[in-house]
Amino acid sequence: MDHSTHHAGTAHGHTAPGGGQGLGDAEHGGHGLGASWSTAVKATLHCLTGCAVGEILGMVIGTALLWGNVPTMALAIALAFLFGYSFTLFAVLRAGLSFKAAVKVALAADTVSIAVMELVDNAIIALTPGAMDAHLSDGLFWSALLGGFAVAFVITTPVNKWMIGRGKGHAVVHAYH
């Protein structure tokens, strides 16, 4: 792997607790102008995992309670952000950050990625004929939801690559891994 294209967390002045380089810094080598696709894919998968847990939970709850489309989507989106942020939050808390600092890192690391993912995923669900009215036992419900995740992953990965390459998004977490 060509490490010259990875982002180095030290470009932000971040260091791991105790003043040493974080694992992310050692992994990523020198200061490059871009990030590798591998790094972007890993960041997007991390984000997708939290989003998927929250979104599926929200869709299942709203559908099971026979809520309308708008409250179900609102719950799914809120839970996607909650779970997406929480995955990063808990990881950086374990690295020794204070709660306030960890919240700032999670917001900086994940907001754009989660927003893009949710916009794409929910647009696909909303635009798939019948998907919003499908029940949990319908294949259409699950195919629209999972298909939306797949398309969101493909669209969000280049966004994350661009952001990480500029020291933004998931790049702010690297010093704490």
mmCIF file of C-alpha atoms in Angstrom:
data_model
loop_
_atom_site.group_PDB
_atom_site.id
_atom_site.type_symbol
_atom_site.label_atom_id
_atom_site.label_comp_id
_atom_site.label_asym_id
_atom_site.label_seq_id
_atom_site.Cartn_x
_atom_site.Cartn_y
_atom_site.Cartn_z
ATOM 1 C CA MET A 1 0.000 0.000 0.000
ATOM 2 C CA ASP A 2 1.277 3.457 -0.860
ATOM 3 C CA HIS A 3 1.379 5.337 2.439
ATOM 4 C CA SER A 4 2.307 8.633 0.829
ATOM 5 C CA THR A 5 -1.326 9.284 -0.051
ATOM 6 C CA HIS A 6 -2.661 8.707 3.458
ATOM 7 C CA HIS A 7 -3.538 11.532 5.753
ATOM 8 C CA ALA A 8 -1.363 11.860 8.838
ATOM 9 C CA GLY A 9 -3.187 12.759 12.028
ATOM 10 C CA THR A 10 -0.224 14.841 13.134
ATOM 11 C CA ALA A 11 -1.116 17.454 10.528
ATOM 12 C CA HIS A 12 -3.784 18.563 12.998
ATOM 13 C CA GLY A 13 -1.456 18.677 15.953
ATOM 14 C CA HIS A 14 -3.297 15.751 17.523
ATOM 15 C CA THR A 15 -1.418 13.233 19.532
ATOM 16 C CA ALA A 16 -2.542 10.184 21.359
ATOM 17 C CA PRO A 17 -2.981 10.414 25.096
ATOM 18 C CA GLY A 18 0.422 10.561 26.722
ATOM 19 C CA GLY A 19 1.942 12.639 23.909
ATOM 20 C CA GLY A 20 2.913 9.778 21.564
ATOM 21 C CA GLN A 21 1.705 9.194 18.084
ATOM 22 C CA GLY A 22 -1.623 7.437 17.779
ATOM 23 C CA LEU A 23 -1.911 4.176 15.872
ATOM 24 C CA GLY A 24 -3.510 6.099 13.036
ATOM 25 C CA ASP A 25 -0.385 8.225 12.668
ATOM 26 C CA ALA A 26 1.934 5.236 12.548
ATOM 27 C CA GLU A 27 -0.324 3.529 10.013
ATOM 28 C CA HIS A 28 -0.584 6.495 7.736
ATOM 29 C CA GLY A 29 2.979 7.700 7.484
ATOM 30 C CA GLY A 30 3.767 11.073 5.947
ATOM 31 C CA HIS A 31 1.674 14.045 4.981
ATOM 32 C CA GLY A 32 -0.158 13.386 1.748
ATOM 33 C CA LEU A 33 -2.651 15.464 -0.143
ATOM 34 C CA GLY A 34 -5.159 12.640 -0.311
ATOM 35 C CA ALA A 35 -6.364 9.564 1.456
ATOM 36 C CA SER A 36 -6.288 6.029 0.151
ATOM 37 C CA TRP A 37 -9.445 4.301 -0.981
ATOM 38 C CA SER A 38 -8.819 1.682 1.706
ATOM 39 C CA THR A 39 -8.922 4.340 4.421
ATOM 40 C CA ALA A 40 -12.090 5.839 2.944
ATOM 41 C CA VAL A 41 -13.769 2.433 2.726
ATOM 42 C CA LYS A 42 -12.934 1.665 6.375
ATOM 43 C CA ALA A 43 -14.277 5.044 7.519
ATOM 44 C CA THR A 44 -17.440 4.579 5.468
ATOM 45 C CA LEU A 45 -17.991 1.050 6.783
ATOM 46 C CA HIS A 46 -17.590 2.377 10.329
ATOM 47 C CA CYS A 47 -20.184 5.053 9.626
ATOM 48 C CA LEU A 48 -22.486 2.673 7.759
ATOM 49 C CA THR A 49 -22.502 0.254 10.684
ATOM 50 C CA GLY A 50 -23.798 2.842 13.132
ATOM 51 C CA CYS A 51 -26.226 4.290 10.595
ATOM 52 C CA ALA A 52 -27.579 0.877 9.666
ATOM 53 C CA VAL A 53 -28.171 -0.156 13.271
ATOM 54 C CA GLY A 54 -30.038 3.074 14.013
ATOM 55 C CA GLU A 55 -31.933 3.206 10.748
ATOM 56 C CA ILE A 56 -33.071 -0.418 10.868
ATOM 57 C CA LEU A 57 -34.118 -0.035 14.488
ATOM 58 C CA GLY A 58 -36.070 3.140 13.666
ATOM 59 C CA MET A 59 -37.759 1.598 10.624
ATOM 60 C CA VAL A 60 -38.645 -1.553 12.564
ATOM 61 C CA ILE A 61 -40.054 0.416 15.511
ATOM 62 C CA GLY A 62 -42.045 2.821 13.327
ATOM 63 C CA THR A 63 -43.358 0.067 11.073
ATOM 64 C CA ALA A 64 -44.234 -2.248 13.967
ATOM 65 C CA LEU A 65 -46.112 0.569 15.724
ATOM 66 C CA LEU A 66 -47.941 1.377 12.457
ATOM 67 C CA TRP A 67 -46.626 4.937 12.466
ATOM 68 C CA GLY A 68 -46.888 7.008 9.310
ATOM 69 C CA ASN A 69 -44.019 7.473 6.893
ATOM 70 C CA VAL A 70 -42.802 10.832 8.206
ATOM 71 C CA PRO A 71 -42.522 9.897 11.906
ATOM 72 C CA THR A 72 -40.982 6.529 11.005
ATOM 73 C CA MET A 73 -38.331 8.171 8.807
ATOM 74 C CA ALA A 74 -37.690 10.866 11.410
ATOM 75 C CA LEU A 75 -37.112 8.215 14.085
ATOM 76 C CA ALA A 76 -34.896 6.170 11.763
ATOM 77 C CA ILE A 77 -32.779 9.212 10.860
ATOM 78 C CA ALA A 78 -32.479 10.327 14.497
ATOM 79 C CA LEU A 79 -31.408 6.848 15.581
ATOM 80 C CA ALA A 80 -28.963 6.593 12.656
ATOM 81 C CA PHE A 81 -27.223 9.774 13.829
ATOM 82 C CA LEU A 82 -27.355 8.637 17.466
ATOM 83 C CA PHE A 83 -25.815 5.227 16.761
ATOM 84 C CA GLY A 84 -23.388 6.633 14.177
ATOM 85 C CA TYR A 85 -22.048 9.179 16.655
ATOM 86 C CA SER A 86 -22.074 6.734 19.560
ATOM 87 C CA PHE A 87 -19.743 4.262 17.825
ATOM 88 C CA THR A 88 -17.107 6.978 17.478
ATOM 89 C CA LEU A 89 -17.879 8.520 20.859
ATOM 90 C CA PHE A 90 -17.316 5.279 22.767
ATOM 91 C CA ALA A 91 -14.099 4.556 20.848
ATOM 92 C CA VAL A 92 -12.523 7.914 21.660
ATOM 93 C CA LEU A 93 -13.753 7.798 25.264
ATOM 94 C CA ARG A 94 -11.865 4.496 25.633
ATOM 95 C CA ALA A 95 -8.783 6.306 24.313
ATOM 96 C CA GLY A 96 -8.935 8.638 27.318
ATOM 97 C CA LEU A 97 -10.695 11.762 26.038
ATOM 98 C CA SER A 98 -13.064 13.671 28.280
ATOM 99 C CA PHE A 99 -16.755 13.377 27.389
ATOM 100 C CA LYS A 100 -16.853 16.954 26.030
ATOM 101 C CA ALA A 101 -13.781 16.400 23.853
ATOM 102 C CA ALA A 102 -15.097 13.021 22.685
ATOM 103 C CA VAL A 103 -18.411 14.583 21.624
ATOM 104 C CA LYS A 104 -16.530 17.235 19.609
ATOM 105 C CA VAL A 105 -14.434 14.556 17.896
ATOM 106 C CA ALA A 106 -17.494 12.421 17.100
ATOM 107 C CA LEU A 107 -19.388 15.393 15.660
ATOM 108 C CA ALA A 108 -16.411 16.469 13.557
ATOM 109 C CA ALA A 109 -15.668 12.930 12.413
ATOM 110 C CA ASP A 110 -19.113 11.734 11.441
ATOM 111 C CA THR A 111 -21.576 14.537 10.705
ATOM 112 C CA VAL A 112 -21.009 14.887 6.962
ATOM 113 C CA SER A 113 -20.642 11.153 6.405
ATOM 114 C CA ILE A 114 -23.852 10.325 8.291
ATOM 115 C CA ALA A 115 -25.749 13.175 6.625
ATOM 116 C CA VAL A 116 -24.774 12.050 3.113
ATOM 117 C CA MET A 117 -25.517 8.442 3.940
ATOM 118 C CA GLU A 118 -28.929 9.270 5.402
ATOM 119 C CA LEU A 119 -29.858 11.586 2.548
ATOM 120 C CA VAL A 120 -29.041 8.963 -0.087
ATOM 121 C CA ASP A 121 -30.475 5.986 1.785
ATOM 122 C CA ASN A 122 -33.746 7.678 2.689
ATOM 123 C CA ALA A 123 -34.165 9.152 -0.789
ATOM 124 C CA ILE A 124 -33.888 5.653 -2.245
ATOM 125 C CA ILE A 125 -36.411 4.267 0.232
ATOM 126 C CA ALA A 126 -38.799 7.171 -0.383
ATOM 127 C CA LEU A 127 -38.476 6.896 -4.181
ATOM 128 C CA THR A 128 -38.861 3.109 -4.345
ATOM 129 C CA PRO A 129 -42.536 2.525 -5.235
ATOM 130 C CA GLY A 130 -44.336 0.854 -2.335
ATOM 131 C CA ALA A 131 -41.305 0.682 -0.023
ATOM 132 C CA MET A 132 -42.653 3.163 2.501
ATOM 133 C CA ASP A 133 -45.902 1.206 2.773
ATOM 134 C CA ALA A 134 -44.271 -2.230 2.928
ATOM 135 C CA HIS A 135 -44.412 -4.235 6.140
ATOM 136 C CA LEU A 136 -41.518 -5.858 7.993
ATOM 137 C CA SER A 137 -42.418 -9.219 6.474
ATOM 138 C CA ASP A 138 -42.255 -7.854 2.896
ATOM 139 C CA GLY A 139 -39.157 -8.429 0.795
ATOM 140 C CA LEU A 140 -39.659 -4.959 -0.694
ATOM 141 C CA PHE A 141 -39.137 -3.366 2.739
ATOM 142 C CA TRP A 142 -35.790 -5.104 3.238
ATOM 143 C CA SER A 143 -34.566 -4.839 -0.360
ATOM 144 C CA ALA A 144 -35.241 -1.094 -0.465
ATOM 145 C CA LEU A 145 -33.567 -0.579 2.911
ATOM 146 C CA LEU A 146 -30.510 -2.709 2.157
ATOM 147 C CA GLY A 147 -30.287 -1.434 -1.426
ATOM 148 C CA GLY A 148 -30.341 2.095 -0.054
ATOM 149 C CA PHE A 149 -27.442 1.248 2.242
ATOM 150 C CA ALA A 150 -25.441 -0.163 -0.670
ATOM 151 C CA VAL A 151 -25.958 2.919 -2.837
ATOM 152 C CA ALA A 152 -25.282 5.225 0.127
ATOM 153 C CA PHE A 153 -21.999 3.385 0.762
ATOM 154 C CA VAL A 154 -20.911 3.834 -2.874
ATOM 155 C CA ILE A 155 -21.735 7.560 -2.826
ATOM 156 C CA THR A 156 -20.382 8.292 0.664
ATOM 157 C CA THR A 157 -16.992 6.571 0.211
ATOM 158 C CA PRO A 158 -15.612 9.208 -2.221
ATOM 159 C CA VAL A 159 -16.966 11.960 0.047
ATOM 160 C CA ASN A 160 -15.069 10.435 2.984
ATOM 161 C CA LYS A 161 -11.935 10.010 0.851
ATOM 162 C CA TRP A 162 -12.037 13.678 -0.110
ATOM 163 C CA MET A 163 -12.629 14.807 3.504
ATOM 164 C CA ILE A 164 -9.981 12.545 5.062
ATOM 165 C CA GLY A 165 -7.470 13.738 2.474
ATOM 166 C CA ARG A 166 -8.064 17.279 3.713
ATOM 167 C CA GLY A 167 -7.797 16.413 7.406
ATOM 168 C CA LYS A 168 -11.532 16.509 7.989
ATOM 169 C CA GLY A 169 -14.217 13.933 8.780
ATOM 170 C CA HIS A 170 -12.903 10.622 10.044
ATOM 171 C CA ALA A 171 -9.323 11.936 9.895
ATOM 172 C CA VAL A 172 -9.860 13.675 13.245
ATOM 173 C CA VAL A 173 -10.346 10.276 14.912
ATOM 174 C CA HIS A 174 -7.055 8.778 13.727
ATOM 175 C CA ALA A 175 -4.996 10.269 16.533
ATOM 176 C CA TYR A 176 -7.156 8.428 19.067
ATOM 177 C CA HIS A 177 -7.190 4.931 17.547
#
